[in-house]
Coordinates of C-alpha atoms in Angstrom, one line a residue:
M894 CA 24.3 0.9 11.8
V895 CA 20.6 0.2 13.0
P896 CA 20.2 -2.2 15.6
H897 CA 18.8 -5.7 15.0
Q898 CA 16.0 -6.0 17.2
F899 CA 14.1 -8.7 17.8
I900 CA 10.1 -9.2 18.4
N901 CA 9.3 -10.9 21.9
L902 CA 7.6 -14.1 20.9
N903 CA 6.8 -16.4 24.1
P904 CA 8.2 -19.8 23.9
C905 CA 4.3 -21.7 23.3
A906 CA 3.5 -19.6 20.8
Q907 CA 6.7 -20.1 19.4
K908 CA 6.2 -23.7 19.0
E909 CA 2.2 -23.7 18.2
A910 CA 2.5 -21.2 15.1
R911 CA 2.7 -22.1 11.8
A912 CA 4.1 -19.0 10.1
I913 CA 4.6 -15.0 10.4
L914 CA 3.3 -12.5 8.2
Y915 CA 5.7 -9.3 8.0
E916 CA 3.5 -6.0 6.0
V917 CA 6.1 -3.9 4.5
K918 CA 4.9 -0.5 3.6
I919 CA 6.9 0.6 0.7
N920 CA 5.2 3.8 -0.1
P921 CA 1.6 5.6 0.6
F922 CA 0.7 3.3 -1.9
R923 CA 2.0 0.2 -2.2
K924 CA 2.7 -2.7 0.3
E925 CA 4.2 -5.8 0.1
F926 CA 3.5 -9.0 2.4
F927 CA 6.0 -12.3 3.2
I928 CA 5.3 -15.0 4.7
S929 CA 8.1 -16.6 6.6
G930 CA 8.1 -20.3 7.9
I931 CA 8.5 -20.6 11.9
P932 CA 11.3 -19.4 13.4
P933 CA 11.6 -16.8 11.1
K934 CA 14.7 -16.2 9.3
L935 CA 14.7 -12.3 10.5
N936 CA 13.4 -11.4 13.6
L937 CA 11.9 -7.7 13.5
V938 CA 10.1 -5.2 15.2
L939 CA 7.7 -2.6 13.6
G940 CA 9.3 0.6 12.4
T941 CA 12.7 -1.7 11.1
K942 CA 13.8 -0.4 7.6
L943 CA 14.4 -3.4 5.1
V944 CA 15.8 -3.9 2.1
I945 CA 13.6 -6.3 -0.4
L946 CA 14.2 -7.4 -3.8
C947 CA 11.7 -7.7 -6.1
G948 CA 12.5 -9.3 -9.7
K949 CA 15.2 -6.3 -10.7
E950 CA 15.2 -3.9 -8.4
L951 CA 15.8 -3.0 -5.0
L952 CA 13.4 -1.2 -2.7
L953 CA 13.1 0.4 0.7
G954 CA 10.6 -0.4 2.9
T955 CA 8.8 -0.2 6.9
L956 CA 7.7 -3.1 8.7
K957 CA 4.4 -1.6 9.3
N958 CA 2.3 -4.8 10.5
Q959 CA 3.2 -8.2 11.7
R960 CA 0.7 -11.3 12.6
L961 CA 1.2 -14.7 13.5
F962 CA -0.6 -18.1 12.3
F963 CA -1.8 -20.9 13.9
E964 CA -3.5 -22.9 12.0
D965 CA -2.5 -25.6 9.9
N966 CA -4.2 -24.2 6.5
Y967 CA -2.9 -20.6 7.1
Y968 CA -2.7 -20.4 3.4
E969 CA -6.2 -20.3 3.2
T970 CA -6.8 -17.9 5.8
I971 CA -4.5 -15.7 4.2
S972 CA -6.1 -15.7 0.8
E973 CA -9.4 -15.0 2.3
H974 CA -8.2 -12.0 4.3
Y975 CA -5.7 -10.7 1.8
S976 CA -6.9 -11.1 -1.5
K977 CA -7.1 -8.0 -2.2
Y978 CA -3.3 -7.7 -2.0
S979 CA -2.7 -11.3 -3.8
P980 CA -0.3 -10.1 -6.4
H981 CA 2.0 -8.8 -3.1
I982 CA 1.2 -11.8 -0.8
H983 CA 4.8 -13.8 -1.1
Y984 CA 5.8 -17.1 0.2
E985 CA 9.4 -17.8 1.7
F986 CA 8.6 -21.3 0.8
I987 CA 6.1 -21.4 -1.9
P988 CA 3.3 -24.1 -1.8
S989 CA 3.0 -25.9 -5.0
E990 CA -0.5 -24.9 -5.5
L991 CA 0.4 -21.2 -5.2
S992 CA 4.3 -21.2 -7.4
N993 CA 2.0 -20.1 -10.5
N994 CA 0.5 -17.2 -8.8
Q995 CA 3.8 -15.4 -7.1
D996 CA 6.6 -13.2 -8.6
F997 CA 9.7 -13.6 -6.8
C998 CA 10.1 -10.9 -4.4
Q999 CA 11.9 -11.6 -0.9
I1000 CA 13.1 -9.2 2.1
V1001 CA 17.3 -9.0 1.5
R1002 CA 18.1 -7.8 5.2
I1003 CA 18.0 -5.0 7.7
A1004 CA 18.7 -1.9 6.2
T1005 CA 22.0 0.1 6.5
E1006 CA 23.3 3.5 7.0
D1007 CA 24.6 3.5 3.6
D1008 CA 21.2 2.0 2.3
L1009 CA 19.4 4.9 4.2
A1010 CA 22.2 7.6 2.6
L1011 CA 21.4 6.4 -0.5
R1012 CA 17.7 6.9 -0.2
A1013 CA 18.1 10.1 1.0
N1014 CA 20.5 11.2 -2.1
L1015 CA 17.4 9.7 -4.4
E1016 CA 14.8 11.9 -2.5
R1017 CA 17.2 14.9 -3.6
E1018 CA 16.1 14.4 -7.4
F1019 CA 12.7 14.4 -6.3
P1020 CA 12.1 18.3 -7.0
S1021 CA 13.5 17.9 -10.4
L1022 CA 11.3 14.9 -11.4
K1023 CA 8.5 16.5 -10.5
A1024 CA 8.9 19.9 -12.3
F1025 CA 9.7 17.2 -15.3
F1026 CA 6.5 15.4 -14.9
E1027 CA 4.2 18.6 -14.2
G1028 CA 6.3 19.9 -17.5
L1029 CA 4.6 17.1 -19.7
L1030 CA 1.1 17.1 -18.5
N1031 CA 1.3 20.7 -19.2
E1032 CA 2.3 20.1 -22.6
F1033 CA -0.2 17.4 -23.0
K1034 CA -2.7 19.4 -21.5
L1035 CA -3.7 16.4 -18.6
P1036 CA -5.6 17.6 -15.9
A1037 CA -3.7 15.8 -13.6
K1038 CA -2.0 16.2 -10.5
I1039 CA 1.3 14.5 -9.3
V1040 CA 0.6 13.5 -5.3
Y1041 CA 3.7 11.0 -5.3
L1042 CA 7.2 10.1 -6.5
D1043 CA 9.3 7.3 -5.7
I1044 CA 12.9 5.6 -7.0
S1045 CA 14.2 2.1 -6.6
L1046 CA 16.5 1.9 -4.4
N1047 CA 19.2 0.5 -7.7
R1048 CA 17.7 3.0 -9.6
Y1049 CA 15.7 0.8 -11.4
K1050 CA 12.2 1.9 -11.9
I1051 CA 11.0 5.4 -11.7
Y1052 CA 7.4 5.6 -10.0
V1053 CA 4.7 8.3 -10.2
Y1054 CA 1.6 8.8 -8.7
F1055 CA -1.6 11.5 -10.1
I1056 CA -4.8 12.0 -8.5
S1057 CA -7.4 13.2 -11.7
P1058 CA -11.4 13.8 -11.8
Q1059 CA -11.7 11.9 -14.8
K1060 CA -9.6 8.6 -16.0
I1061 CA -6.8 9.1 -18.2
N1062 CA -4.7 7.1 -20.6
Y1063 CA -1.7 7.7 -19.4
Q1064 CA 0.5 5.5 -23.0
V1065 CA 1.7 9.0 -24.1
L1066 CA 2.8 10.7 -21.2
H1067 CA 5.1 7.1 -20.4
E1068 CA 6.5 7.2 -24.1
Q1069 CA 7.9 10.6 -23.5
A1070 CA 8.9 10.2 -19.6
S1071 CA 10.6 6.6 -20.3
E1072 CA 13.0 8.4 -23.8
K1073 CA 13.6 11.4 -22.1
L1074 CA 14.3 9.9 -18.9
K1075 CA 16.5 6.9 -20.0
S1076 CA 15.0 4.5 -17.4
R1077 CA 11.7 2.1 -17.0
V1078 CA 8.8 4.4 -15.7
E1079 CA 5.7 3.6 -13.8
I1080 CA 2.6 6.1 -14.0
K1081 CA -0.1 5.0 -11.7
Q1082 CA -3.6 7.1 -11.3
V1083 CA -5.1 6.8 -7.8
G1084 CA -8.1 7.7 -6.6
S1085 CA -9.6 10.3 -4.2
R1086 CA -9.9 8.1 -1.3
D1087 CA -6.7 6.2 -1.8
Y1088 CA -5.0 9.9 -1.6
A1089 CA -6.4 10.5 1.3
R1090 CA -5.6 7.3 2.8
A1091 CA -2.6 8.0 2.2
L1092 CA -2.2 12.0 3.1
G1093 CA -4.0 10.7 6.9
G1094 CA -6.0 13.4 8.6
I1095 CA -8.7 14.1 10.8
G1096 CA -12.3 13.6 10.5
I1097 CA -15.7 15.1 11.2
C1098 CA -15.9 13.6 14.8
G1099 CA -12.0 14.5 15.7
R1100 CA -10.4 10.9 15.2
R1101 CA -8.1 9.6 12.6
L1102 CA -9.9 9.0 9.1
C1103 CA -11.4 5.3 9.2
C1104 CA -9.8 4.9 6.0
E1105 CA -6.3 5.6 7.6
S1106 CA -6.6 4.3 10.9
F1107 CA -8.8 0.8 10.4
L1108 CA -10.1 0.0 7.4
T1109 CA -8.0 -2.7 5.2
S1110 CA -10.4 -1.3 2.3
I1111 CA -12.5 1.3 1.0
P1112 CA -16.0 0.7 0.9
P1113 CA -18.4 1.8 -1.7
V1114 CA -20.6 5.0 -0.7
T1115 CA -23.3 6.0 -3.0
L1116 CA -26.4 8.3 -2.7
A1117 CA -29.1 5.4 -3.1
K1118 CA -27.9 4.1 0.1
I1119 CA -27.9 7.5 1.9
R1120 CA -31.2 8.4 0.6
S1121 CA -32.4 4.4 1.8
A1122 CA -31.3 5.7 4.8
N1123 CA -33.2 8.5 5.5
I1124 CA -30.3 10.6 6.2
V1125 CA -31.0 14.5 5.2
F1126 CA -28.4 15.1 2.2
D1127 CA -26.0 18.0 2.7
P1128 CA -22.9 17.6 0.4
E1129 CA -20.7 19.5 3.2
K1130 CA -21.5 17.6 5.9
L1131 CA -21.8 14.5 4.2
S1132 CA -18.2 14.7 2.5
G1133 CA -14.7 13.3 4.3
V1134 CA -11.5 15.1 3.1
C1135 CA -11.4 13.2 0.0
S1136 CA -14.7 15.4 -1.6
K1137 CA -16.9 11.8 -1.5
L1138 CA -19.4 10.8 1.1
R1139 CA -17.6 9.9 4.0
C1140 CA -17.1 6.1 4.7
C1141 CA -18.0 6.4 8.1
L1142 CA -21.7 7.1 6.9
L1143 CA -22.0 3.3 6.5
Y1144 CA -22.1 3.0 10.0
E1145 CA -25.7 4.9 9.9
I1146 CA -27.0 3.1 6.8
Y1147 CA -26.4 -0.2 8.9
N1148 CA -27.6 1.3 11.9
E1149 CA -30.7 2.9 10.4
E1150 CA -31.5 -0.7 8.3
E1151 CA -31.2 -3.0 11.6
T1152 CA -33.8 -0.5 13.1
Q1153 CA -36.3 -0.7 10.4
N1154 CA -36.1 -4.7 10.1
D1155 CA -36.7 -4.6 14.4

């Protein structure tokens, strides 16, 4: 049985806080955010496995972060800082002004041993599923690589994530997969930066990748910005593990711009 652990909020924080946000990681490419009132219905610690209900599907996720909000207008704070994830933000009580934008999604319970065993059984199907989709890719001659597979806890939907050097229309692949597997299938193409972020790793500086460790969004880095900062272009030195220009080059660009302005 997974122990029910509690976060250690001091009494003052409990009185002053207006809401708490739980960041739940479903898989390397998907997060869901849940806003609960104070005191929350579930008091959790980071790393807790949770069962999530989104529409008709059950998902297994891991609590990766949590944040307390003390201001009355915390809706505005959430909208500003989490705008990128707006379709994935869910309120325990839905404010009237946001009710038209919210999909039904909630934390059901802390995962039990039965939930974890069910998940382990589903993961045993991943090798055969991967082989099936790789066969379809070869059949339709699509230049893509499978990087992640996922299945809803109640088998409601199969998720397939690809990377490819070009934009690909997966409609035919989707139709074939849904028909042969007799299941709902969602196919998503992810960028090389997102893939590197999901894998993680060590950068040229010897530290964890910026995109994995602290960046909330991945900024665009272009050759034009590199040239404007008078940085010598050397693909081997300026490329990250994603084969794109390193995100941290932006720090050098900003420093160069500030120096020129001074």
